[in-house]
Short mmCIF file of C-alpha atoms in Angstrom, two decimals:
data_model
loop_
_atom_site.label_atom_id
_atom_site.label_comp_id
_atom_site.label_asym_id
_atom_site.label_seq_id
_atom_site.Cartn_x
_atom_site.Cartn_y
_atom_site.Cartn_z
CA MET A 1 78.35 34.35 149.07
CA SER A 2 80.91 33.36 151.79
CA PRO A 3 81.79 36.01 154.78
CA ASP A 4 84.79 37.80 155.04
CA ARG A 5 87.38 37.85 158.09
CA THR A 6 85.10 40.23 159.76
CA GLY A 7 82.23 37.24 159.51
CA ARG A 8 79.98 39.64 157.16
CA ASP A 9 78.67 38.72 154.41
CA GLY A 10 79.79 39.96 151.19
CA GLY A 11 78.97 42.75 149.52
CA ALA A 12 80.08 46.52 149.22
CA GLY A 13 82.85 47.98 151.32
CA ARG A 14 83.88 51.37 152.34
CA SER A 15 87.84 52.35 152.51
CA ALA A 16 89.74 53.19 155.92
CA GLY A 17 88.78 56.26 157.05
CA ASP A 18 84.57 56.63 155.97
CA ALA A 19 82.45 56.72 158.58
CA GLY A 20 80.40 53.45 159.46
CA ARG A 21 76.82 53.33 160.65
CA GLY A 22 75.85 49.86 161.66
CA ARG A 23 74.01 47.80 164.14
CA PRO A 24 75.96 48.37 167.80
CA PRO A 25 76.27 45.06 169.73
CA GLY A 26 74.84 44.12 172.89
CA ARG A 27 72.12 45.86 174.50
CA GLN A 28 72.23 48.63 171.71
CA ALA A 29 71.50 46.76 168.49
CA GLY A 30 68.81 48.89 167.64
CA ARG A 31 70.94 52.27 167.42
CA ARG A 32 72.88 53.74 165.25
CA ARG A 33 76.58 53.97 165.42
CA ASP A 34 78.35 57.33 166.30
CA ALA A 35 79.61 58.20 162.91
CA ARG A 36 82.65 60.12 164.14
CA ASP A 37 84.68 57.01 164.77
CA GLY A 38 84.81 55.61 161.09
CA ALA A 39 84.50 52.04 160.21
CA ALA A 40 86.49 50.23 157.46
CA ARG A 41 85.23 46.59 156.10
CA ARG A 42 86.33 44.15 153.78
CA SER A 43 83.60 41.99 151.73
CA ASP A 44 85.88 39.89 149.85
CA ALA A 45 85.88 36.46 150.52
CA PRO A 46 89.06 35.26 152.29
CA GLY A 47 91.57 32.61 150.82
CA PRO A 48 92.03 29.24 153.13
CA ARG A 49 93.32 30.06 156.32
CA ARG A 50 94.97 27.68 158.83
CA PRO A 51 93.11 27.37 161.54
CA GLY A 52 94.67 29.00 164.55
CA ARG A 53 96.55 31.66 162.04
CA PRO A 54 95.71 34.99 163.02
CA ASP A 55 94.22 37.25 160.23
CA PRO A 56 96.81 39.41 158.58
CA ALA A 57 95.03 42.77 158.57
CA ARG A 58 94.74 42.68 162.18
CA ALA A 59 98.36 41.05 162.59
CA VAL A 60 99.57 44.32 160.82
CA ALA A 61 97.74 45.99 162.86
CA TYR A 62 99.05 44.80 166.14
CA GLU A 63 102.47 45.46 164.80
CA VAL A 64 102.01 49.11 164.41
CA LEU A 65 101.07 49.18 168.26
CA ARG A 66 103.75 47.04 169.44
CA GLU A 67 106.17 49.24 166.79
CA VAL A 68 104.97 52.52 168.14
CA ARG A 69 105.02 51.37 171.76
CA GLU A 70 108.23 49.72 171.84
CA SER A 71 110.18 52.14 169.01
CA ASP A 72 108.56 55.32 169.52
CA ALA A 73 107.96 54.61 165.47
CA TYR A 74 105.66 56.89 163.88
CA ALA A 75 102.33 54.68 162.73
CA ASN A 76 102.08 56.77 159.31
CA LEU A 77 105.60 55.42 158.66
CA VAL A 78 105.37 51.87 159.98
CA LEU A 79 102.20 50.66 158.46
CA PRO A 80 102.88 51.26 154.69
CA VAL A 81 105.77 49.10 154.96
CA LEU A 82 104.13 46.60 156.75
CA LEU A 83 101.49 46.34 154.08
CA ARG A 84 103.75 46.02 151.51
CA GLU A 85 105.76 43.46 153.24
CA ARG A 86 102.48 41.15 154.02
CA GLY A 87 101.26 41.92 150.46
CA LEU A 88 97.70 43.45 152.25
CA THR A 89 96.16 45.61 149.34
CA GLY A 90 92.41 46.77 148.85
CA ARG A 91 90.07 46.25 151.72
CA ASP A 92 92.43 44.05 153.78
CA ALA A 93 94.53 47.20 153.65
CA ALA A 94 91.70 49.23 154.76
CA PHE A 95 90.92 47.39 157.30
CA ALA A 96 94.25 47.20 158.80
CA THR A 97 94.74 51.14 158.43
CA GLU A 98 91.61 52.02 160.23
CA LEU A 99 91.89 49.26 163.02
CA ALA A 100 95.48 50.48 163.52
CA TYR A 101 94.52 54.46 163.51
CA GLY A 102 91.42 54.43 165.10
CA THR A 103 92.83 52.24 168.06
CA LEU A 104 95.64 54.62 168.36
CA ARG A 105 93.24 57.85 168.21
CA LEU A 106 90.83 56.81 170.58
CA ARG A 107 93.28 54.86 173.40
CA GLY A 108 92.22 56.94 175.78
CA ARG A 109 88.64 56.62 175.39
CA TYR A 110 89.20 52.51 175.11
CA ASP A 111 91.19 52.31 178.19
CA ALA A 112 88.28 54.15 180.01
CA VAL A 113 85.83 51.49 178.79
CA LEU A 114 87.93 48.66 179.47
CA GLU A 115 88.44 49.84 183.24
CA HIS A 116 85.32 48.84 183.45
CA CYS A 117 85.81 45.26 182.25
CA THR A 118 88.54 43.96 184.31
CA ASN A 119 87.09 43.24 187.76
CA GLY A 120 88.95 46.44 189.03
CA ARG A 121 92.26 45.52 188.16
CA PRO A 122 94.02 48.64 186.91
CA LEU A 123 95.20 48.84 183.21
CA ALA A 124 98.82 49.46 184.84
CA ALA A 125 98.90 45.84 185.72
CA LEU A 126 98.03 44.22 182.33
CA ASP A 127 101.20 43.28 180.57
CA ALA A 128 101.20 45.86 177.57
CA PRO A 129 101.12 43.45 174.26
CA VAL A 130 98.00 42.20 176.42
CA LEU A 131 96.49 45.66 176.85
CA ASP A 132 97.51 46.29 173.09
CA LEU A 133 95.37 43.73 171.99
CA LEU A 134 92.34 44.55 173.86
CA ARG A 135 92.73 47.90 172.75
CA LEU A 136 92.13 46.58 168.94
CA GLY A 137 89.49 44.01 170.12
CA ALA A 138 87.61 47.07 171.24
CA HIS A 139 87.69 49.21 168.60
CA GLN A 140 86.75 46.62 166.48
CA ILE A 141 83.63 46.26 168.34
CA LEU A 142 82.87 49.74 169.26
CA GLY A 143 84.43 51.65 166.31
CA MET A 144 83.88 49.21 163.58
CA ARG A 145 81.33 47.44 161.83
CA VAL A 146 82.90 44.34 163.20
CA PRO A 147 80.33 41.39 164.57
CA VAL A 148 81.00 40.60 168.27
CA HIS A 149 81.81 36.78 167.49
CA ALA A 150 84.32 37.79 165.38
CA ALA A 151 85.87 40.87 167.38
CA VAL A 152 86.30 38.38 169.97
CA SER A 153 87.43 35.11 168.24
CA GLU A 154 90.02 36.85 165.64
CA THR A 155 91.64 38.87 168.74
CA VAL A 156 91.80 35.72 171.06
CA THR A 157 93.21 34.27 167.74
CA LEU A 158 95.84 36.96 167.47
CA THR A 159 96.34 36.77 171.19
CA ARG A 160 97.34 32.46 170.93
CA ALA A 161 99.98 34.18 168.43
CA THR A 162 101.62 36.77 169.06
CA VAL A 163 101.30 36.38 173.19
CA GLY A 164 100.72 32.63 173.86
CA PRO A 165 97.93 30.81 175.41
CA ALA A 166 97.70 32.57 179.03
CA PRO A 167 96.16 35.48 178.88
CA ALA A 168 93.68 34.57 175.85
CA GLY A 169 91.18 33.68 178.56
CA LEU A 170 91.38 37.46 179.93
CA VAL A 171 91.24 38.85 176.57
CA ASN A 172 87.96 36.80 175.85
CA ALA A 173 86.25 37.57 179.33
CA VAL A 174 87.60 41.41 178.88
CA LEU A 175 86.26 41.98 175.27
CA ARG A 176 82.95 39.89 175.73
CA ALA A 177 82.28 42.73 178.90
CA VAL A 178 82.86 45.16 176.60
CA SER A 179 80.05 43.78 173.75
CA ARG A 180 77.41 44.07 176.71
CA ARG A 181 77.26 47.53 176.06
CA GLY A 182 77.30 49.77 172.37
CA LEU A 183 79.32 52.57 172.23
CA GLU A 184 76.63 55.11 173.18
CA GLU A 185 76.12 53.68 175.91
CA TRP A 186 79.52 53.26 177.14
CA LEU A 187 79.79 57.43 176.15
CA GLY A 188 76.90 57.53 179.02
CA VAL A 189 78.66 55.59 181.66
CA LEU A 190 82.33 57.11 181.10
CA ALA A 191 80.30 60.80 180.99
CA ALA A 192 78.94 59.66 184.54
CA PRO A 193 81.12 60.64 187.86
CA VAL A 194 84.53 58.49 188.55
CA GLY A 195 84.69 56.37 191.21
CA GLN A 196 81.28 54.74 191.29
CA PRO A 197 81.39 51.12 190.86
CA ASP A 198 80.27 49.31 187.83
CA ARG A 199 79.94 45.79 188.34
CA SER A 200 77.75 44.45 185.16
CA ASP A 201 80.47 44.66 183.18
CA ARG A 202 83.06 43.28 185.19
CA ALA A 203 85.37 40.16 182.74
CA ASP A 204 84.72 36.93 184.86
CA ARG A 205 88.33 36.24 185.37
CA THR A 206 92.03 38.18 184.47
CA ASP A 207 95.06 36.78 183.98
CA GLY A 208 98.47 38.24 182.30
CA ALA A 209 100.16 40.73 184.98
CA GLY A 210 102.90 43.26 183.81
CA GLU A 211 103.20 47.34 184.01
CA HIS A 212 102.15 49.72 181.53
CA GLY A 213 101.09 53.00 181.37
CA THR A 214 97.60 54.16 180.63
CA THR A 215 95.54 57.30 180.82
CA GLU A 216 95.04 59.34 183.63
CA PRO A 217 91.68 59.15 185.77
CA ALA A 218 89.34 62.18 184.96
CA ARG A 219 87.93 63.88 188.27
CA PRO A 220 84.26 63.22 188.79
CA GLY A 221 81.94 66.28 187.74
CA ASP A 222 84.85 67.99 185.53
CA ASP A 223 83.16 68.75 181.99
CA LEU A 224 86.61 69.16 180.76
CA ALA A 225 87.77 65.76 182.01
CA VAL A 226 84.34 63.91 180.68
CA LEU A 227 85.48 65.09 177.09
CA SER A 228 88.83 63.79 177.54
CA ARG A 229 87.63 60.62 178.75
CA THR A 230 85.12 60.24 176.00
CA GLU A 231 86.89 62.60 173.25
CA SER A 232 90.10 60.62 173.68
CA HIS A 233 92.63 63.76 174.51
CA PRO A 234 94.75 63.51 177.26
CA GLU A 235 93.59 66.43 179.33
CA TRP A 236 96.20 69.05 179.22
CA ILE A 237 95.53 69.24 175.07
CA THR A 238 91.83 69.63 176.07
CA ARG A 239 92.27 72.44 177.99
CA ALA A 240 94.97 73.89 175.22
CA LEU A 241 92.49 73.89 172.98
CA ARG A 242 89.82 75.05 174.71
CA GLN A 243 91.82 78.29 175.39
CA ALA A 244 92.82 78.57 171.40
CA LEU A 245 89.12 78.62 170.09
CA VAL A 246 88.16 81.24 172.65
CA ALA A 247 91.54 83.49 172.00
CA HIS A 248 90.87 83.00 168.15
CA GLY A 249 87.11 84.22 168.48
CA ARG A 250 85.57 80.54 169.02
CA THR A 251 83.51 79.73 171.85
CA ALA A 252 84.09 76.76 174.02
CA ALA A 253 80.55 75.46 172.91
CA ASP A 254 83.03 74.47 169.75
CA LEU A 255 85.46 72.24 171.69
CA PRO A 256 83.31 68.99 171.69
CA GLY A 257 83.40 69.09 167.87
CA LEU A 258 86.87 69.96 167.56
CA LEU A 259 87.88 66.87 169.21
CA ALA A 260 86.24 64.72 167.42
CA ALA A 261 87.37 66.19 164.34
CA ASP A 262 90.57 64.87 165.71
CA ASN A 263 89.36 61.64 166.06
CA THR A 264 88.09 61.30 162.71
CA ALA A 265 90.26 59.96 159.57
CA PRO A 266 91.37 62.91 157.48
CA ARG A 267 91.31 62.69 153.26
CA VAL A 268 93.84 62.76 151.54
CA ALA A 269 95.29 66.11 149.29
CA LEU A 270 97.59 66.16 146.84
CA VAL A 271 99.37 69.84 145.45
CA ALA A 272 99.89 70.01 141.88
CA ARG A 273 102.68 72.65 142.21
CA PRO A 274 102.43 75.34 140.07
CA GLY A 275 104.06 74.76 136.53
CA LEU A 276 104.86 71.27 136.93
CA VAL A 277 101.21 69.93 136.20
CA THR A 278 98.02 71.16 136.70
CA THR A 279 95.22 69.86 138.60
CA ASP A 280 93.31 68.67 135.86
CA ALA A 281 96.65 66.67 134.46
CA LEU A 282 96.68 65.10 137.74
CA ALA A 283 93.02 64.43 138.07
CA GLY A 284 93.32 62.56 134.71
CA GLU A 285 96.09 60.76 136.44
CA ALA A 286 93.61 59.39 139.24
CA ALA A 287 91.15 58.93 136.77
CA ARG A 288 93.46 56.32 134.70
CA ALA A 289 94.61 54.48 137.74
CA GLY A 290 91.04 53.82 138.20
CA GLU A 291 90.45 56.15 141.09
CA SER A 292 86.41 57.46 141.29
CA GLY A 293 85.11 61.10 143.26
CA VAL A 294 88.34 62.71 142.51
CA ARG A 295 87.37 66.33 142.97
CA PRO A 296 89.53 69.75 143.36
CA GLY A 297 90.04 70.72 146.76
CA ARG A 298 87.98 73.30 148.56
CA TRP A 299 90.29 75.90 149.77
CA SER A 300 93.57 75.52 148.06
CA PRO A 301 93.59 76.53 144.10
CA VAL A 302 96.17 73.56 143.84
CA ALA A 303 94.73 71.08 145.55
CA LEU A 304 92.95 68.05 144.33
CA VAL A 305 91.29 65.30 146.42
CA PRO A 306 91.68 61.38 145.14
CA GLY A 307 89.14 59.09 145.45
CA GLY A 308 91.49 56.78 147.65
CA GLY A 309 94.08 55.14 145.69
CA ASP A 310 97.51 54.99 146.30
CA PRO A 311 99.18 58.46 145.49
CA ALA A 312 102.25 57.20 145.27
CA LEU A 313 101.50 54.92 142.04
CA LEU A 314 100.33 58.47 139.95
CA PRO A 315 102.98 59.43 137.62
CA SER A 316 103.18 63.20 138.66
CA VAL A 317 103.88 62.44 142.32
CA ARG A 318 106.43 59.86 141.47
CA ARG A 319 108.40 62.75 139.80
CA ALA A 320 107.90 65.31 142.57
CA ALA A 321 105.74 67.55 140.33
CA ALA A 322 102.56 66.36 142.62
CA GLY A 323 102.74 65.60 146.43
CA VAL A 324 100.63 64.63 149.34
CA GLN A 325 100.00 68.31 151.32
CA ASP A 326 96.85 69.30 153.67
CA GLU A 327 95.29 72.18 152.43
CA GLY A 328 96.31 73.73 155.35
CA SER A 329 99.67 73.80 154.72
CA GLN A 330 99.30 74.57 150.88
CA LEU A 331 97.25 77.62 152.06
CA VAL A 332 100.18 79.12 154.22
CA ALA A 333 102.54 78.36 151.50
CA LEU A 334 100.82 80.29 149.09
CA ALA A 335 99.95 82.80 151.43
CA LEU A 336 103.44 83.70 152.03
CA ALA A 337 104.21 83.98 148.22
CA ALA A 338 100.99 86.72 148.05
CA ALA A 339 101.72 88.67 150.77
CA PRO A 340 102.46 92.32 149.55
CA LEU A 341 106.04 93.39 150.00
CA GLY A 342 106.93 96.81 150.65
CA PRO A 343 109.96 99.21 149.36
CA ASP A 344 113.75 98.16 150.23
CA ARG A 345 116.30 100.98 151.20
CA GLU A 346 116.54 102.44 147.79
CA GLY A 347 113.00 102.13 147.50
CA ALA A 348 113.06 99.36 144.86
CA ALA A 349 110.47 96.10 145.72
CA PRO A 350 112.39 93.08 144.55
CA ASP A 351 111.29 89.73 144.84
CA ARG A 352 113.78 87.50 143.86
CA ARG A 353 114.99 86.25 146.83
CA TRP A 354 113.22 83.58 149.31
CA LEU A 355 114.24 81.57 152.45
CA ASP A 356 112.64 78.42 153.91
CA LEU A 357 114.21 78.48 157.13
CA CYS A 358 113.00 74.65 158.49
CA ALA A 359 112.56 72.85 155.41
CA GLY A 360 112.44 69.38 156.10
CA PRO A 361 110.50 67.13 154.72
CA GLY A 362 110.05 69.75 152.18
CA GLY A 363 106.54 69.98 150.84
CA LYS A 364 106.37 74.06 151.60
CA ALA A 365 109.55 74.14 150.09
CA ALA A 366 108.32 72.04 146.65
CA LEU A 367 105.13 74.57 146.96
CA LEU A 368 107.25 77.79 147.22
CA GLY A 369 109.87 76.30 144.83
CA ALA A 370 107.76 75.79 141.97
CA LEU A 371 105.93 79.59 142.58
CA ALA A 372 109.72 80.96 142.87
CA HIS A 373 110.54 79.47 139.46
CA GLN A 374 107.28 81.48 137.73
CA ARG A 375 108.29 84.47 139.20
CA GLY A 376 112.33 84.52 138.59
CA ALA A 377 113.03 83.72 142.23
CA ARG A 378 115.47 81.53 143.77
CA LEU A 379 114.75 79.39 147.18
CA LEU A 380 116.95 79.05 149.30
CA ALA A 381 115.60 75.51 151.86
CA ASN A 382 117.44 75.39 154.97
CA GLU A 383 117.31 72.11 157.08
CA VAL A 384 119.12 71.45 160.76
CA ALA A 385 119.32 67.65 159.82
CA PRO A 386 121.20 66.16 157.30
CA HIS A 387 118.44 63.21 156.48
CA ARG A 388 115.47 65.98 156.30
CA ALA A 389 117.35 67.79 153.63
CA GLY A 390 117.43 64.64 151.86
CA LEU A 391 113.86 64.76 151.97
CA VAL A 392 113.95 67.98 150.79
CA ARG A 393 116.28 67.32 147.80
CA GLY A 394 113.60 64.68 147.30
CA SER A 395 110.71 67.60 147.55
CA VAL A 396 111.53 69.75 144.81
CA ALA A 397 113.48 67.35 142.53
CA ALA A 398 111.32 68.35 140.05
CA VAL A 399 111.65 72.00 139.91
CA PRO A 400 113.70 73.37 137.19
CA PRO A 401 117.78 73.10 138.24
CA GLY A 402 119.01 76.66 139.44
CA THR A 403 115.46 77.42 141.48
CA VAL A 404 116.24 75.82 144.88
CA GLU A 405 119.45 75.29 146.93
CA VAL A 406 119.10 72.93 149.90
CA ARG A 407 121.34 73.70 152.60
CA VAL A 408 122.16 71.98 156.06
CA GLY A 409 122.88 74.39 158.48
CA ASP A 410 120.98 75.95 161.77
CA GLY A 411 118.14 78.24 161.15
CA ARG A 412 119.40 80.40 164.07
CA GLU A 413 122.41 81.71 162.32
CA LEU A 414 121.02 83.18 158.94
CA GLY A 415 119.84 86.12 160.42
CA GLU A 416 123.36 87.11 161.41
CA LEU A 417 124.99 85.13 158.44
CA SER A 418 122.52 87.05 155.95
CA PRO A 419 121.11 89.97 157.10
CA ALA A 420 118.26 91.81 155.47
CA SER A 421 119.02 89.89 152.43
CA TYR A 422 115.47 88.05 151.32
CA ASP A 423 112.23 88.82 150.28
CA ARG A 424 110.23 86.39 151.59
CA VAL A 425 111.14 83.71 154.47
CA MET A 426 109.40 81.35 155.78
CA VAL A 427 109.51 79.66 159.33
CA ASP A 428 107.78 76.77 159.61
CA ALA A 429 108.36 75.80 163.13
CA PRO A 430 109.54 72.64 165.27
CA CYS A 431 106.68 72.46 167.21
CA THR A 432 104.13 69.91 169.23
CA GLY A 433 102.14 68.98 165.84
CA LEU A 434 99.12 69.51 168.41
CA GLY A 435 96.80 70.79 165.09
CA ALA A 436 97.97 66.92 163.12
CA LEU A 437 96.08 64.96 165.90
CA ARG A 438 94.24 63.43 163.12
CA ARG A 439 96.72 62.11 161.09
CA ARG A 440 99.18 61.39 163.51
CA PRO A 441 97.68 59.48 166.33
CA GLU A 442 99.93 58.44 168.12
CA SER A 443 101.17 62.17 168.92
CA ARG A 444 98.55 62.49 171.54
CA TRP A 445 99.83 60.50 173.78
CA ARG A 446 103.55 61.13 173.61
CA ARG A 447 103.58 64.90 173.89
CA THR A 448 103.58 66.53 177.51
CA PRO A 449 103.45 70.23 178.58
CA GLY A 450 107.03 69.94 179.11
CA ASP A 451 107.50 69.74 175.13
CA LEU A 452 106.36 73.60 175.38
CA THR A 453 108.98 74.95 177.59
CA ALA A 454 111.55 72.55 175.81
CA LEU A 455 110.83 74.43 172.14
CA SER A 456 109.61 77.70 173.68
CA PRO A 457 112.74 79.39 172.78
CA LEU A 458 113.50 77.42 169.59
CA GLN A 459 110.38 79.01 167.96
CA ARG A 460 111.54 82.36 169.21
CA ASP A 461 115.17 81.91 168.52
CA LEU A 462 113.68 80.71 164.83
CA LEU A 463 111.35 83.69 164.21
CA THR A 464 114.07 86.27 165.41
CA SER A 465 116.84 84.88 162.64
CA ALA A 466 113.84 85.16 159.90
CA LEU A 467 113.28 88.59 161.02
CA ASP A 468 116.90 89.90 161.03
CA SER A 469 117.64 88.05 157.47
CA VAL A 470 114.35 89.80 155.86
CA ARG A 471 115.28 92.78 154.49
CA PRO A 472 112.96 96.26 155.22
CA GLY A 473 109.63 95.47 153.19
CA GLY A 474 110.00 91.89 152.90
CA VAL A 475 107.73 89.43 154.73
CA VAL A 476 108.37 86.74 157.08
CA ALA A 477 105.36 83.91 157.42
CA TYR A 478 105.30 82.50 161.34
CA VAL A 479 103.97 78.79 160.87
CA THR A 480 103.07 76.14 163.25
CA CYS A 481 100.94 72.83 162.98
CA SER A 482 99.44 73.68 166.13
CA PRO A 483 96.77 75.94 167.46
CA HIS A 484 98.26 76.08 171.06
CA LEU A 485 98.92 79.92 172.09
CA ALA A 486 101.95 79.23 173.94
CA GLU A 487 103.60 78.38 170.19
CA THR A 488 101.65 80.79 168.29
CA ARG A 489 100.68 83.95 169.38
CA ALA A 490 102.58 83.94 172.74
CA VAL A 491 105.72 83.77 170.32
CA VAL A 492 104.97 86.63 168.00
CA GLU A 493 104.11 88.96 170.61
CA ASP A 494 107.16 87.89 172.64
CA VAL A 495 109.56 88.52 169.42
CA LEU A 496 107.49 91.52 168.60
CA ARG A 497 107.53 93.39 172.01
CA ARG A 498 112.00 93.34 171.60
CA ARG A 499 111.59 95.17 167.68
CA ASP A 500 110.29 98.38 166.78
CA ASP A 501 110.94 97.37 163.00
CA VAL A 502 108.43 94.64 162.43
CA GLU A 503 104.25 95.31 161.37
CA VAL A 504 101.69 92.44 161.51
CA LEU A 505 99.90 92.04 158.42
CA ASP A 506 96.70 90.70 158.33
CA ALA A 507 96.78 86.92 157.45
CA VAL A 508 93.22 86.40 156.79
CA ALA A 509 92.99 89.06 154.08
CA VAL A 510 96.07 87.74 152.20
CA LEU A 511 94.81 84.04 152.65
CA HIS A 512 91.14 85.08 150.94
CA ASP A 513 93.27 86.55 148.12
CA VAL A 514 94.25 82.99 147.41
CA THR A 515 91.59 80.74 148.39
CA ARG A 516 88.62 79.00 145.92
CA GLU A 517 86.62 80.84 148.70
CA PRO A 518 86.66 82.55 152.10
CA LEU A 519 87.45 80.80 155.15
CA PRO A 520 85.05 81.28 157.38
CA GLY A 521 85.43 81.68 161.33
CA LEU A 522 88.78 83.79 160.97
CA THR A 523 89.00 87.15 162.57
CA GLY A 524 92.77 88.00 162.23
CA PRO A 525 95.37 89.47 161.59
CA TYR A 526 96.64 85.84 162.42
CA ALA A 527 94.52 83.37 160.77
CA GLN A 528 94.13 79.88 162.56
CA LEU A 529 92.90 77.03 160.45
CA TRP A 530 90.43 74.25 162.08
CA PRO A 531 89.83 70.29 161.55
CA ASP A 532 86.18 70.69 162.13
CA LEU A 533 85.75 73.77 160.63
CA HIS A 534 88.13 74.17 157.60
CA GLY A 535 88.83 70.19 157.21
CA THR A 536 92.33 70.68 157.15
CA ASP A 537 94.93 70.46 160.02
CA ALA A 538 95.17 73.42 162.16
CA MET A 539 97.66 75.28 160.84
CA PHE A 540 98.80 78.81 162.53
CA LEU A 541 99.73 81.68 160.35
CA ALA A 542 101.22 84.90 160.94
CA LEU A 543 102.46 87.31 158.21
CA LEU A 544 104.86 89.87 159.49
CA ARG A 545 106.74 92.62 157.40
CA ARG A 546 109.61 94.52 158.28
CA ARG A 547 109.78 97.99 158.57
#
């Protein structure tokens, strides 16, 4: 059987994001590859390719990195467009996906490795496109099941085609230096004190100079710094995650597992919006589309985990009766809908008016809208950005007319415009997104501590507006896709210190009323989900009832 473009013989392959175990290169050939980093492999024989022309899948991965770097693009938006434009499907698409996403996630680790292989020249002295190519090559060697000769030669070919012939020698030499050690040995090197010279893996030559920012060097003897290098997180995020773990009843010993989970490609989850499609019907659509291994979600009763095909091809997804939505995101919406209401000032307990204060792009609004329709309630979906309001309209398109109204406006105004008017209010506050690093691989390198300072007043104002807009006895769900304490408990507790008309409900107890099985590791009254413990994004939920 002909070898594929990775240089492997044909055979069974895996889709992007599946963990791969194989023979690491170089001196670590007898060791098993770290399963955390995933691997994608193509076993179909390639069509004819003109000599010197780069592999299309690798070229797409490079284009993703270039767009992320030059245009501040989001990889999850750029990649699907490029795959369609280049006609890549199946294993080629899976290979390009794992190569792009894996390189972005593990950039910090690979930069630390590359620093050992450039003859002492800082990575900041390399042209940015050359550094992108080196990172792509390093991920193929250390994070995917690609033989060294194929990883090096294909990356050199890609270099010549995209940057020119001058840096090809550098790329070849540096990647061969990377390949002299396997992943486990490199992790041992990165765990050693910083500053000790390591000449055994220096490249024989370098060329191509320029400027490009790289990760900060970590300090010797600092366990947090070592974890940041080896698990590829900026150190300020590593520290914040450790603090969040401890604050929510876990221990610092859980930190390595949490960081590793951030580096693992998540499985896609679908939501079957109640009253619009059932999970059984959605599973049937997936089966007819040729997907195998379709299973119910672990926690959400309306979740389905497909077998790896393109969800956009399913009829229910196309008509917005179903959608792609992380189980954690589903659970916080279900919890708001299930939270117990109290009586209003007249002693009644109406449940007719719901509000989603920050509704874009619309996943939670669509689930809430479907639930509202079943109960005879109406939902106002508010979004400040017009283009995101358009996304909300698309997400709720299958909800029967008259149930959901989409409003374009500032959510901070609604507490004053419509005081004490709503029975249930969702505040999915703008945040750093540190809870979704698995699916937004570039965001960890873009965010800075300064973002917390900028977002903090907005988060407090939105929660205050929500509490003003909810009626006495009504419930507000404050939600972030971040576990950072400055965006979660600190916001809630600061707002509540200024009020005497709010009680905190036990969000964990409410979640357990809606989940398929109890969620482990939650202490209440706030609920903090974790990628390593629950397999979801790190969603935070506080349920607040106005007295």
